[in-house]
Amino acid sequence: MTTPRHLRGLRAYALLWAGQGVGSLGLSLTAFAQAVWLWDQTHSVTASSLVTLATTLPAFLAAPWVGALVDRWHAQLRGVLALGDGARLLLALLTLGLLHAGQLTPALLYALLATESVFTAFHWPAASAAARALLRPDEYTRGSGVQMLALSASGVLAAPLGALLYPRVGLGGVVALDVLGSVIALGSVLLLRLPAHAGTDTPRAAPVGLRDTLRRSLRFLAARPSLLTLQLVLTGGYFVQGVYAALLTPLVLSLGTSGQGRLAQVSMAGGG
């Protein structure tokens, strides 16, 4: 499938992020339900905090290589985006199968989350490259607004919906909605038509090795102190956020029967 001829630029980008926003909502719903399910299974702060480790450490280790690979695959951005959404769909189906078989354990959940984080690490650089491919420079600001609207909406809506749905349908019902969201997200990618040389005006030179690409990127960063400082500030901020996120869920859920509702309120405020 290809994007209709009249759909270009910001409209095509809005189509992409409409689908990705639905997928992000399903993913956030599942994350909320998984946190509650894990607490119900273990009542352990350590077990809950390991979710943060499983969702961040694999992506952190893979990120430099992922960026280099996405650079090399610039002509297949739609395929890379579809890979991320398709992997999330398959992992959601696997989670659903394990639940129905009564085989889902905290250890298996960590493994599924770690695998998902690696594919997500591929997804976001490809999405950034797709923005350069689909948008004119004067549309970048509005395109960023469309992207943030889709992501923020999922952040605001996921927690209250999760608190409403989980007591009624359980983790299995929420994951089933995530499957539907992943299908919609994948469909939005398959509707895209990206230029062969996405994000560039001229064809790129023959790709160099991954190690050389990584070295060039590190030299580029080291030669620009302002950019390096910005990266370090962001890294510090995400570190503090990770510590906070790891402790927030067990703290709120430990409040008893009202914990789910209060977690939804806190998460909704954070999303807002």
Short mmCIF file of C-alpha atoms in Angstrom, two decimals:
data_model
loop_
_atom_site.label_atom_id
_atom_site.label_comp_id
_atom_site.label_asym_id
_atom_site.label_seq_id
_atom_site.Cartn_x
_atom_site.Cartn_y
_atom_site.Cartn_z
CA MET A 1 0.00 0.00 0.00
CA THR A 2 1.12 3.57 -0.61
CA THR A 3 0.05 6.97 0.62
CA PRO A 4 -2.67 8.50 -1.58
CA ARG A 5 -1.27 11.01 -4.06
CA HIS A 6 -2.92 14.00 -2.38
CA LEU A 7 -1.44 13.09 1.02
CA ARG A 8 1.94 14.74 1.42
CA GLY A 9 4.01 16.58 3.98
CA LEU A 10 2.30 17.42 7.22
CA ARG A 11 -0.85 15.47 6.33
CA ALA A 12 1.15 12.31 5.77
CA TYR A 13 3.07 12.91 8.99
CA ALA A 14 -0.21 13.47 10.86
CA LEU A 15 -1.49 10.14 9.47
CA LEU A 16 1.66 8.42 10.71
CA TRP A 17 1.34 9.86 14.21
CA ALA A 18 -2.39 9.30 14.43
CA GLY A 19 -1.64 5.59 14.10
CA GLN A 20 1.45 5.78 16.29
CA GLY A 21 -0.53 7.66 18.93
CA VAL A 22 -3.09 4.85 19.09
CA GLY A 23 -0.24 2.34 19.34
CA SER A 24 1.41 4.39 22.08
CA LEU A 25 -1.89 4.49 23.99
CA GLY A 26 -2.15 0.70 23.84
CA LEU A 27 1.45 0.35 24.95
CA SER A 28 0.94 2.75 27.87
CA LEU A 29 -2.27 0.97 28.87
CA THR A 30 -0.38 -2.31 28.96
CA ALA A 31 2.48 -0.79 30.95
CA PHE A 32 0.01 0.43 33.58
CA ALA A 33 -1.73 -2.95 33.75
CA GLN A 34 1.57 -4.83 33.88
CA ALA A 35 2.72 -2.71 36.82
CA VAL A 36 -0.48 -3.48 38.73
CA TRP A 37 -0.35 -7.18 37.81
CA LEU A 38 3.27 -7.47 38.91
CA TRP A 39 2.53 -5.81 42.23
CA ASP A 40 -0.44 -8.13 42.76
CA GLN A 41 1.82 -11.12 42.04
CA THR A 42 4.83 -10.15 44.15
CA HIS A 43 4.14 -7.15 46.47
CA SER A 44 7.86 -6.52 46.05
CA VAL A 45 9.47 -3.12 45.46
CA THR A 46 12.49 -4.86 43.94
CA ALA A 47 10.33 -6.80 41.49
CA SER A 48 8.53 -3.62 40.47
CA SER A 49 11.73 -1.62 40.05
CA LEU A 50 13.21 -4.32 37.79
CA VAL A 51 10.62 -3.28 35.19
CA THR A 52 12.49 0.01 34.80
CA LEU A 53 15.78 -1.88 34.41
CA ALA A 54 14.29 -4.24 31.82
CA THR A 55 12.86 -1.39 29.76
CA THR A 56 15.92 0.87 29.81
CA LEU A 57 19.17 -1.13 30.05
CA PRO A 58 18.82 -3.12 26.78
CA ALA A 59 17.86 0.01 24.86
CA PHE A 60 20.78 1.91 26.43
CA LEU A 61 23.26 -0.76 25.38
CA ALA A 62 21.81 -1.06 21.87
CA ALA A 63 21.30 2.66 21.18
CA PRO A 64 24.70 3.53 19.61
CA TRP A 65 24.54 0.56 17.24
CA VAL A 66 20.87 1.17 16.49
CA GLY A 67 21.57 4.73 15.36
CA ALA A 68 24.34 3.55 13.05
CA LEU A 69 22.13 0.82 11.59
CA VAL A 70 19.23 3.21 10.95
CA ASP A 71 21.69 5.50 9.13
CA ARG A 72 22.70 2.59 6.92
CA TRP A 73 19.08 1.62 6.28
CA HIS A 74 17.96 5.15 5.33
CA ALA A 75 16.37 3.84 2.14
CA GLN A 76 14.23 1.34 4.07
CA LEU A 77 12.83 3.58 6.79
CA ARG A 78 9.31 2.29 6.31
CA GLY A 79 10.61 -1.23 6.86
CA VAL A 80 12.43 -0.19 10.06
CA LEU A 81 9.29 1.52 11.39
CA ALA A 82 7.22 -1.52 10.48
CA LEU A 83 9.79 -3.73 12.23
CA GLY A 84 9.28 -1.84 15.48
CA ASP A 85 5.49 -1.91 15.32
CA GLY A 86 5.38 -5.51 14.08
CA ALA A 87 7.69 -6.67 16.89
CA ARG A 88 5.49 -4.98 19.49
CA LEU A 89 2.45 -6.67 17.96
CA LEU A 90 4.09 -10.10 18.13
CA LEU A 91 5.27 -9.55 21.70
CA ALA A 92 1.77 -8.47 22.75
CA LEU A 93 0.35 -11.63 21.16
CA LEU A 94 2.97 -13.72 22.96
CA THR A 95 2.08 -12.05 26.28
CA LEU A 96 -1.58 -12.76 25.63
CA GLY A 97 -0.82 -16.41 24.85
CA LEU A 98 1.24 -16.83 28.02
CA LEU A 99 -1.54 -15.29 30.08
CA HIS A 100 -4.20 -17.58 28.66
CA ALA A 101 -1.94 -20.58 29.26
CA GLY A 102 -1.29 -19.46 32.83
CA GLN A 103 2.46 -19.41 32.13
CA LEU A 104 3.29 -15.72 32.48
CA THR A 105 5.76 -15.12 35.31
CA PRO A 106 7.63 -11.99 36.41
CA ALA A 107 10.86 -13.35 34.86
CA LEU A 108 9.15 -13.90 31.49
CA LEU A 109 7.59 -10.45 31.71
CA TYR A 110 11.04 -8.89 32.21
CA ALA A 111 12.34 -10.80 29.17
CA LEU A 112 9.43 -9.60 27.03
CA LEU A 113 9.92 -6.00 28.16
CA ALA A 114 13.68 -6.16 27.49
CA THR A 115 13.09 -7.48 23.96
CA GLU A 116 10.48 -4.82 23.31
CA SER A 117 12.85 -2.07 24.46
CA VAL A 118 15.43 -3.07 21.83
CA PHE A 119 12.89 -2.87 19.01
CA THR A 120 11.61 0.43 20.38
CA ALA A 121 15.19 1.72 20.23
CA PHE A 122 15.07 1.11 16.46
CA HIS A 123 11.68 2.75 16.14
CA TRP A 124 12.41 6.26 17.43
CA PRO A 125 15.49 7.11 15.29
CA ALA A 126 13.56 5.86 12.25
CA ALA A 127 10.58 8.03 13.20
CA SER A 128 12.89 11.07 13.41
CA ALA A 129 14.33 10.27 9.99
CA ALA A 130 10.79 9.89 8.62
CA ALA A 131 10.06 13.44 9.79
CA ARG A 132 12.95 14.73 7.66
CA ALA A 133 11.71 12.65 4.75
CA LEU A 134 8.08 13.74 4.89
CA LEU A 135 8.27 17.36 6.07
CA ARG A 136 9.67 20.54 4.59
CA PRO A 137 11.96 22.52 6.94
CA ASP A 138 9.21 25.09 7.53
CA GLU A 139 6.90 22.25 8.70
CA TYR A 140 9.26 20.80 11.32
CA THR A 141 7.78 22.81 14.21
CA ARG A 142 4.19 21.86 13.40
CA GLY A 143 5.26 18.27 12.80
CA SER A 144 6.89 18.18 16.24
CA GLY A 145 3.64 19.52 17.69
CA VAL A 146 1.66 16.72 16.01
CA GLN A 147 4.07 14.12 17.40
CA MET A 148 4.00 15.52 20.93
CA LEU A 149 0.20 15.79 20.86
CA ALA A 150 -0.07 12.09 19.99
CA LEU A 151 2.39 11.04 22.69
CA SER A 152 1.03 13.36 25.37
CA ALA A 153 -2.54 12.26 24.72
CA SER A 154 -1.53 8.65 25.35
CA GLY A 155 0.28 9.71 28.52
CA VAL A 156 -2.78 11.51 29.85
CA LEU A 157 -5.41 8.94 28.85
CA ALA A 158 -3.62 5.63 29.49
CA ALA A 159 -3.58 5.65 33.30
CA PRO A 160 -7.26 6.51 33.94
CA LEU A 161 -8.35 4.07 31.22
CA GLY A 162 -6.06 1.43 32.71
CA ALA A 163 -7.49 1.98 36.19
CA LEU A 164 -11.01 1.69 34.74
CA LEU A 165 -10.34 -1.41 32.62
CA TYR A 166 -7.96 -3.51 34.71
CA PRO A 167 -10.45 -4.45 37.48
CA ARG A 168 -12.98 -5.45 34.80
CA VAL A 169 -10.94 -7.21 32.10
CA GLY A 170 -7.61 -7.91 33.81
CA LEU A 171 -4.20 -7.85 32.17
CA GLY A 172 -5.40 -10.10 29.34
CA GLY A 173 -8.14 -7.71 28.26
CA VAL A 174 -5.78 -4.72 28.34
CA VAL A 175 -3.14 -6.57 26.29
CA ALA A 176 -5.85 -7.47 23.75
CA LEU A 177 -6.48 -3.73 23.31
CA ASP A 178 -2.71 -3.27 22.91
CA VAL A 179 -2.80 -5.82 20.08
CA LEU A 180 -5.47 -3.74 18.33
CA GLY A 181 -3.45 -0.56 18.87
CA SER A 182 -0.34 -2.21 17.44
CA VAL A 183 -2.27 -3.27 14.34
CA ILE A 184 -3.43 0.34 13.81
CA ALA A 185 0.11 1.67 14.34
CA LEU A 186 1.51 -0.84 11.85
CA GLY A 187 -1.19 0.10 9.35
CA SER A 188 -0.24 3.79 9.58
CA VAL A 189 3.34 2.87 8.67
CA LEU A 190 2.35 0.65 5.75
CA LEU A 191 0.33 3.54 4.28
CA LEU A 192 3.44 5.71 4.06
CA ARG A 193 5.43 6.40 0.93
CA LEU A 194 8.92 7.65 1.78
CA PRO A 195 11.53 9.01 -0.65
CA ALA A 196 14.35 6.64 -1.50
CA HIS A 197 16.91 8.96 0.13
CA ALA A 198 14.93 9.93 3.20
CA GLY A 199 16.00 13.11 4.91
CA THR A 200 18.62 14.07 2.31
CA ASP A 201 18.65 16.03 -0.93
CA THR A 202 21.30 13.84 -2.57
CA PRO A 203 22.13 10.16 -2.50
CA ARG A 204 24.47 9.18 0.32
CA ALA A 205 27.94 7.80 -0.09
CA ALA A 206 28.52 4.09 0.25
CA PRO A 207 28.07 3.12 3.91
CA VAL A 208 31.13 2.57 6.07
CA GLY A 209 31.45 -0.02 8.80
CA LEU A 210 29.36 0.23 11.95
CA ARG A 211 32.40 0.84 14.15
CA ASP A 212 33.60 3.65 11.89
CA THR A 213 30.14 5.20 11.91
CA LEU A 214 30.07 5.09 15.69
CA ARG A 215 33.57 6.61 15.97
CA ARG A 216 32.62 9.45 13.61
CA SER A 217 29.49 10.14 15.65
CA LEU A 218 31.45 10.27 18.91
CA ARG A 219 34.06 12.59 17.34
CA PHE A 220 31.27 14.82 16.03
CA LEU A 221 29.79 15.04 19.53
CA ALA A 222 33.13 15.61 21.27
CA ALA A 223 33.98 18.46 18.88
CA ARG A 224 30.81 20.34 19.86
CA PRO A 225 30.90 21.14 23.62
CA SER A 226 27.43 22.73 23.61
CA LEU A 227 25.83 19.65 22.11
CA LEU A 228 27.79 17.37 24.44
CA THR A 229 26.66 19.42 27.45
CA LEU A 230 23.06 19.17 26.30
CA GLN A 231 23.37 15.39 26.03
CA LEU A 232 24.86 15.14 29.53
CA VAL A 233 22.09 17.32 30.99
CA LEU A 234 19.43 15.15 29.33
CA THR A 235 21.16 11.99 30.56
CA GLY A 236 21.19 13.28 34.13
CA GLY A 237 17.54 14.23 33.90
CA TYR A 238 16.54 10.81 32.59
CA PHE A 239 18.57 9.13 35.34
CA VAL A 240 16.70 11.02 38.05
CA GLN A 241 13.42 10.31 36.27
CA GLY A 242 14.28 6.60 36.17
CA VAL A 243 14.89 6.46 39.92
CA TYR A 244 11.61 8.27 40.53
CA ALA A 245 9.67 6.03 38.13
CA ALA A 246 11.10 2.84 39.66
CA LEU A 247 9.86 3.77 43.16
CA LEU A 248 6.64 5.61 42.33
CA THR A 249 4.53 2.63 41.27
CA PRO A 250 5.17 0.36 44.30
CA LEU A 251 4.85 3.35 46.64
CA VAL A 252 1.38 4.29 45.37
CA LEU A 253 0.13 0.72 44.93
CA SER A 254 1.13 -0.10 48.51
CA LEU A 255 -1.62 2.26 49.71
CA GLY A 256 -4.17 -0.56 49.45
CA THR A 257 -7.38 -0.86 47.47
CA SER A 258 -7.26 2.81 46.45
CA GLY A 259 -3.76 2.39 45.03
CA GLN A 260 -4.80 1.83 41.41
CA GLY A 261 -6.94 4.94 41.32
CA ARG A 262 -4.24 7.04 42.94
CA LEU A 263 -1.61 5.67 40.56
CA ALA A 264 -3.87 6.67 37.68
CA GLN A 265 -4.17 10.19 39.07
CA VAL A 266 -0.42 10.58 39.53
CA SER A 267 0.34 9.11 36.09
CA MET A 268 -2.28 11.34 34.43
CA ALA A 269 -0.73 14.40 36.07
CA GLY A 270 2.71 13.33 34.84
CA GLY A 271 1.39 12.78 31.32
CA GLY A 272 -0.26 16.19 31.36
#
